[in-house]
CSV table of C-alpha atoms in Angstrom, one decimal:
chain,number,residue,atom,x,y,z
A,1,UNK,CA,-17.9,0.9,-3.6
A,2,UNK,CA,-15.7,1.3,-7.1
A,3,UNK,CA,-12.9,-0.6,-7.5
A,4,UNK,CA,-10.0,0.7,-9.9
A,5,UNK,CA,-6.8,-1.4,-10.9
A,6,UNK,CA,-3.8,0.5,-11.1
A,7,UNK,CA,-1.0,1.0,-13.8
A,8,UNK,CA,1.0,-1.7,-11.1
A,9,UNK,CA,-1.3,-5.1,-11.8
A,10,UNK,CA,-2.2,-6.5,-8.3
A,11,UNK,CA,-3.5,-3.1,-6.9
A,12,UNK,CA,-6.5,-1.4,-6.7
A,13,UNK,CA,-8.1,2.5,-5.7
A,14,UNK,CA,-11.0,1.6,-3.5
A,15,UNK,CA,-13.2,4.5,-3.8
A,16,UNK,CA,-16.5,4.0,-0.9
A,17,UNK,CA,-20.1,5.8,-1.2
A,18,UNK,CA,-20.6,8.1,1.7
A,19,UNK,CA,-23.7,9.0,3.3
A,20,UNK,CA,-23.7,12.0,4.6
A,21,UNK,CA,-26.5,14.0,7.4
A,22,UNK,CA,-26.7,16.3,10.0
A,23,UNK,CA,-24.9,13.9,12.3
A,24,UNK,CA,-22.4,12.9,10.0
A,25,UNK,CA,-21.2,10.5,7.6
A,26,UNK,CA,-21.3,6.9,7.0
A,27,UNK,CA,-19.4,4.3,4.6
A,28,UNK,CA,-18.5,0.7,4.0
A,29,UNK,CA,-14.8,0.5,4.1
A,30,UNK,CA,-14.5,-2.7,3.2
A,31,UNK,CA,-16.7,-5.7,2.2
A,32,UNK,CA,-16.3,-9.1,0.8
A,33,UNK,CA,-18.7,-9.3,-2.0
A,34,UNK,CA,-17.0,-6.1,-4.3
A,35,UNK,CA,-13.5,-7.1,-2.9
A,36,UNK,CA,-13.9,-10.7,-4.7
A,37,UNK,CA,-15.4,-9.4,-7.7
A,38,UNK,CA,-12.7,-7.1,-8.3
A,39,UNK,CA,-9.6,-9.0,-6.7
A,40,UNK,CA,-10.8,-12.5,-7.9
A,41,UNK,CA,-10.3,-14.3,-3.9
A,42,UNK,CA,-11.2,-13.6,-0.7
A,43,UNK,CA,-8.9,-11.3,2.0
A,44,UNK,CA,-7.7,-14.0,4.9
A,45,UNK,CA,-7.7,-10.9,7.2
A,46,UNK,CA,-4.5,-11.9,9.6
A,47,UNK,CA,-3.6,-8.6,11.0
A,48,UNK,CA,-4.8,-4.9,11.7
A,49,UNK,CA,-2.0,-2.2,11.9
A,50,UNK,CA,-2.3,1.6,12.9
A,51,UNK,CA,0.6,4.1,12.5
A,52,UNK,CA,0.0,7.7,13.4
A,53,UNK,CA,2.8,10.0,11.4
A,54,UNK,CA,3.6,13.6,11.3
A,55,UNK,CA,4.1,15.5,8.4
A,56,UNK,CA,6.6,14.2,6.1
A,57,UNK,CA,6.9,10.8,7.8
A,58,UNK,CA,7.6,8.5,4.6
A,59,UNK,CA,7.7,4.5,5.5
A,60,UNK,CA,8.7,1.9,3.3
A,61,UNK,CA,9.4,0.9,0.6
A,62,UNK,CA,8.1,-2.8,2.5
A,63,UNK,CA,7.5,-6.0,1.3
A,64,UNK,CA,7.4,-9.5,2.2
A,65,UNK,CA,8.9,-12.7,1.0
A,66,UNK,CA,6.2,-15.0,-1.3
A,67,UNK,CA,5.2,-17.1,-0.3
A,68,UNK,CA,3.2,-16.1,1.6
A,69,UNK,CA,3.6,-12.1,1.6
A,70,UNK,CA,1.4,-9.7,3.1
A,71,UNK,CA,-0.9,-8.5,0.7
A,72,UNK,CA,-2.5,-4.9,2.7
A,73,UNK,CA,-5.7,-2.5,2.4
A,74,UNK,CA,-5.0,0.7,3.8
A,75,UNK,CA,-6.9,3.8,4.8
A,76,UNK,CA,-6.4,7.1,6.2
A,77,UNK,CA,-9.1,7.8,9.0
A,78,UNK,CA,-7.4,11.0,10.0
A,79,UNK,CA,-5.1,13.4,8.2
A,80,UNK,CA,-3.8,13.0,4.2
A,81,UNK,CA,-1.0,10.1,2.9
A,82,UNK,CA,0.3,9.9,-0.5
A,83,UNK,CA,0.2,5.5,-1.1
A,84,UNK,CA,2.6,4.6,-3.0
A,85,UNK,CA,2.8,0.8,-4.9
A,86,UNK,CA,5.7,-0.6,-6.2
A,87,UNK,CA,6.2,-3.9,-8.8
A,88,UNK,CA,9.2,-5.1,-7.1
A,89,UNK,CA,8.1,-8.8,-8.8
A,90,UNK,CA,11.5,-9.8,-11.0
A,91,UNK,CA,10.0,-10.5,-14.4
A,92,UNK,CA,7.0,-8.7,-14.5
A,93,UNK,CA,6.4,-6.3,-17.4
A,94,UNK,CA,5.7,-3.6,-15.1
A,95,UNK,CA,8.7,-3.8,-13.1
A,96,UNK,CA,10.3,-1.1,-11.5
A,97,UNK,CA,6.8,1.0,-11.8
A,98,UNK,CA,4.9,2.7,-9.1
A,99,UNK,CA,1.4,4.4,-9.1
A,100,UNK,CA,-0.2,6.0,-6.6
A,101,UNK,CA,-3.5,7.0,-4.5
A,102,UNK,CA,-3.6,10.0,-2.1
A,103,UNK,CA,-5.7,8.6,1.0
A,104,UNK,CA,-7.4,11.2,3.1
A,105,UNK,CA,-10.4,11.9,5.7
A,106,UNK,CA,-12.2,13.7,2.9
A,107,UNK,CA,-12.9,11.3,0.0
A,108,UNK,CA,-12.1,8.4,2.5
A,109,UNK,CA,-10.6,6.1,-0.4
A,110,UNK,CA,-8.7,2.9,0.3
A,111,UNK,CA,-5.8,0.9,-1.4
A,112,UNK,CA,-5.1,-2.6,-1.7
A,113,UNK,CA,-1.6,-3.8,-2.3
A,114,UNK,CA,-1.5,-7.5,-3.7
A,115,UNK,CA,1.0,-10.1,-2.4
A,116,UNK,CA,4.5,-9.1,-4.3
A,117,UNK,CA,4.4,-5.7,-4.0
A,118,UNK,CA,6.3,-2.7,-2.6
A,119,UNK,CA,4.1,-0.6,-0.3
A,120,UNK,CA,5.3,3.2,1.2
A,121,UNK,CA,3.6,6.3,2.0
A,122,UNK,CA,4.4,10.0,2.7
A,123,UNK,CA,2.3,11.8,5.5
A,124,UNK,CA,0.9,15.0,4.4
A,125,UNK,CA,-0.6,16.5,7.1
A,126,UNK,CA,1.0,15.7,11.1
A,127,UNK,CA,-1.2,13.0,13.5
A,128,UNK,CA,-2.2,11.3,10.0
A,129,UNK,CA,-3.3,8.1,10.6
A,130,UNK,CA,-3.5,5.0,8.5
A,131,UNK,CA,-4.8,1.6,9.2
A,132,UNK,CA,-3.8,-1.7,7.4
A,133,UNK,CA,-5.8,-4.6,6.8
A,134,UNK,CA,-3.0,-7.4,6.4
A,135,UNK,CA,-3.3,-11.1,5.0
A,136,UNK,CA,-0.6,-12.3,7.1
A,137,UNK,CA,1.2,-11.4,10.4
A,138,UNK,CA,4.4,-9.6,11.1
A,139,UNK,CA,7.4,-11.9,11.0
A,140,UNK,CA,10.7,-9.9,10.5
A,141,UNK,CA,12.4,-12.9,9.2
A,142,UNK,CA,10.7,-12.5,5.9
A,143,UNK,CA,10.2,-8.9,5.6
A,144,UNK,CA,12.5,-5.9,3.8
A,145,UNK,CA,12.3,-2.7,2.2
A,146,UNK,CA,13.8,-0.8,-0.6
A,147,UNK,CA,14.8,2.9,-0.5
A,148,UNK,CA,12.3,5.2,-0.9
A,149,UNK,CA,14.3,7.7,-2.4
A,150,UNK,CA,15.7,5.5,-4.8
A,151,UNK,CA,16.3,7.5,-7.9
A,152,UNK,CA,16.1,4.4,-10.3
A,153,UNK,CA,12.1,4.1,-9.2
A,154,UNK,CA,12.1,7.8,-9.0
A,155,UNK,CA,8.6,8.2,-6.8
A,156,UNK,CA,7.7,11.7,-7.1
A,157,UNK,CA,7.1,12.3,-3.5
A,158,UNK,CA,5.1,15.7,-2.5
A,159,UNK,CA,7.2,18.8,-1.6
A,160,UNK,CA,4.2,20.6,0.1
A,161,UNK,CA,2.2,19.5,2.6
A,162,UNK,CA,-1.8,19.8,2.9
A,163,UNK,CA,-1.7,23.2,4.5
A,164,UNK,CA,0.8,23.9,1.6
A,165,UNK,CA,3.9,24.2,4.2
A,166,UNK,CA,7.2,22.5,2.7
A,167,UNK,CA,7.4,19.1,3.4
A,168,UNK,CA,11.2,16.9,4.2
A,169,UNK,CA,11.4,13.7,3.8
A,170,UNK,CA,11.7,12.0,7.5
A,171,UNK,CA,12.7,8.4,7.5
A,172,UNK,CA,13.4,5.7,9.8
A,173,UNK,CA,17.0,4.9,10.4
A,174,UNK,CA,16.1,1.0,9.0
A,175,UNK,CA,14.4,2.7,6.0
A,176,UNK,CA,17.2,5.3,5.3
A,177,UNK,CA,19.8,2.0,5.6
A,178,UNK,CA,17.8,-0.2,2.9
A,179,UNK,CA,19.2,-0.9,-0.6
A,180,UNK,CA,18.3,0.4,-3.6
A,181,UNK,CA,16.1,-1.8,-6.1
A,182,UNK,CA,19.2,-2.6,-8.2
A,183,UNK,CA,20.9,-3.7,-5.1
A,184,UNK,CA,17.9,-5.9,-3.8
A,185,UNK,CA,17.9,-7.6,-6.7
A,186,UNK,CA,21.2,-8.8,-6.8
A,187,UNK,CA,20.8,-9.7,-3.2
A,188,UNK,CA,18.2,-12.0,-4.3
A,189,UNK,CA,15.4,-10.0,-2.0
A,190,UNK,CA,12.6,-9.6,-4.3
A,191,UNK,CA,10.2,-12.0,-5.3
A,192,UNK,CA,9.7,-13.3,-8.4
A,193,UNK,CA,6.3,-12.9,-11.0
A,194,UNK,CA,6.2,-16.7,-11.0
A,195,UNK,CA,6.0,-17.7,-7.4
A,196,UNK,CA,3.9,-14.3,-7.1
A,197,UNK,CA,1.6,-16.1,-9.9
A,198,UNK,CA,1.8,-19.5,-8.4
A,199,UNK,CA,0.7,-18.3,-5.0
A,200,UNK,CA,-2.2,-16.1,-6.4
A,201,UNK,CA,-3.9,-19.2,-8.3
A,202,UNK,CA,-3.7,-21.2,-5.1
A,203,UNK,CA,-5.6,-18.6,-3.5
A,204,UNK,CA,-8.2,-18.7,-6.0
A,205,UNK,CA,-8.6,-22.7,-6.2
């Protein structure tokens, strides 16, 4: 298992080893040791979320007040997603920048989203289907979203699907109604690097 930090510090490409026979294949999608190594604390594993998406479905942009957040691992068991991370933190260096991991059932990679951060993803392929590992539970008090169109981030969504068929955008009426970064910001939505930073070292006493 090879863990890769992205341009956006707090997130990592998890790529697994597969073994592959006759009958089929096998892999570790997740374990504790490698995930501490890399991350630097343990995953409090709260919730486990499945969406199933045709093509074009694009959710988020979604994050979570901090404390506590949500941090997520996500993986595509069926199908192809383009993962998309954010740095919605006010102050951070990086803010404003997103990177990216395409997901599928061929390479079987996964992606870990820190607490802090903006998560979306665009389906590539219809009845793709993605799994989250999440550190907390949903409470829609404390959770919001960004537009995923939002020209200032400028996320360079796919056009073409896997099959290579021309792909629309299809949002959900709450995601096609969220603000723009800019006007999160001045609605005092996003977190903050400090209280991100804060929280993170308590998770690591």
């Amino acid at each position: 298992m090879h863990y890769r930090e992205l341009s956006v510090p707090g997130a990592w490409e998890i790529t697994p080893l597969q073994h592959g026979d006759p009958r089929g294949v096998f892999l570790e999608c997740f374990k504790s040791g490698p995930f501490v190594e890399a991350v630097g604390h343990p995953f409090d594993l709260q919730q486990a979320n499945c969406s199933v998406s045709a093509a074009g479905v694009l959710r988020g942009l979604h994050f979570a007040d901090v404390p506590p957040g949500q941090a997520k691992y996500v993986t595509c068991t069926k199908g192809a997603v383009l993962d998309v991370v954010v740095d919605i933190r006010v102050g951070s260096p990086t803010f404003g920048q997103w990177d990216s991991v395409l997901l599928d059932d061929t390479d079987r990679r996964a992606i870990y989203l820190g607490e802090g951060l903006g998560h979306a993803f665009m389906s590539l392929e219809d009845d793709s289907t993605v799994l989250y590992l999440c550190s907390r539970g949903y409470a829609p008090g404390r959770e919001h979203g960004i537009h995923p169109l939002d020209p200032e981030i400028g996320i360079a969504w796919p056009t073409t699907a896997r099959d290579g068929t021309p792909l629309t955008p299809q949002l959900s009426e709450k995601d096609a109604a969220a603000p723009s970064l800019a006007e999160a910001q001045a609605a005092g939505l996003l977190p903050d690097v400090e209280s991100v930073d804060a929280y993170l070292r308590s998770l690591r006493a």
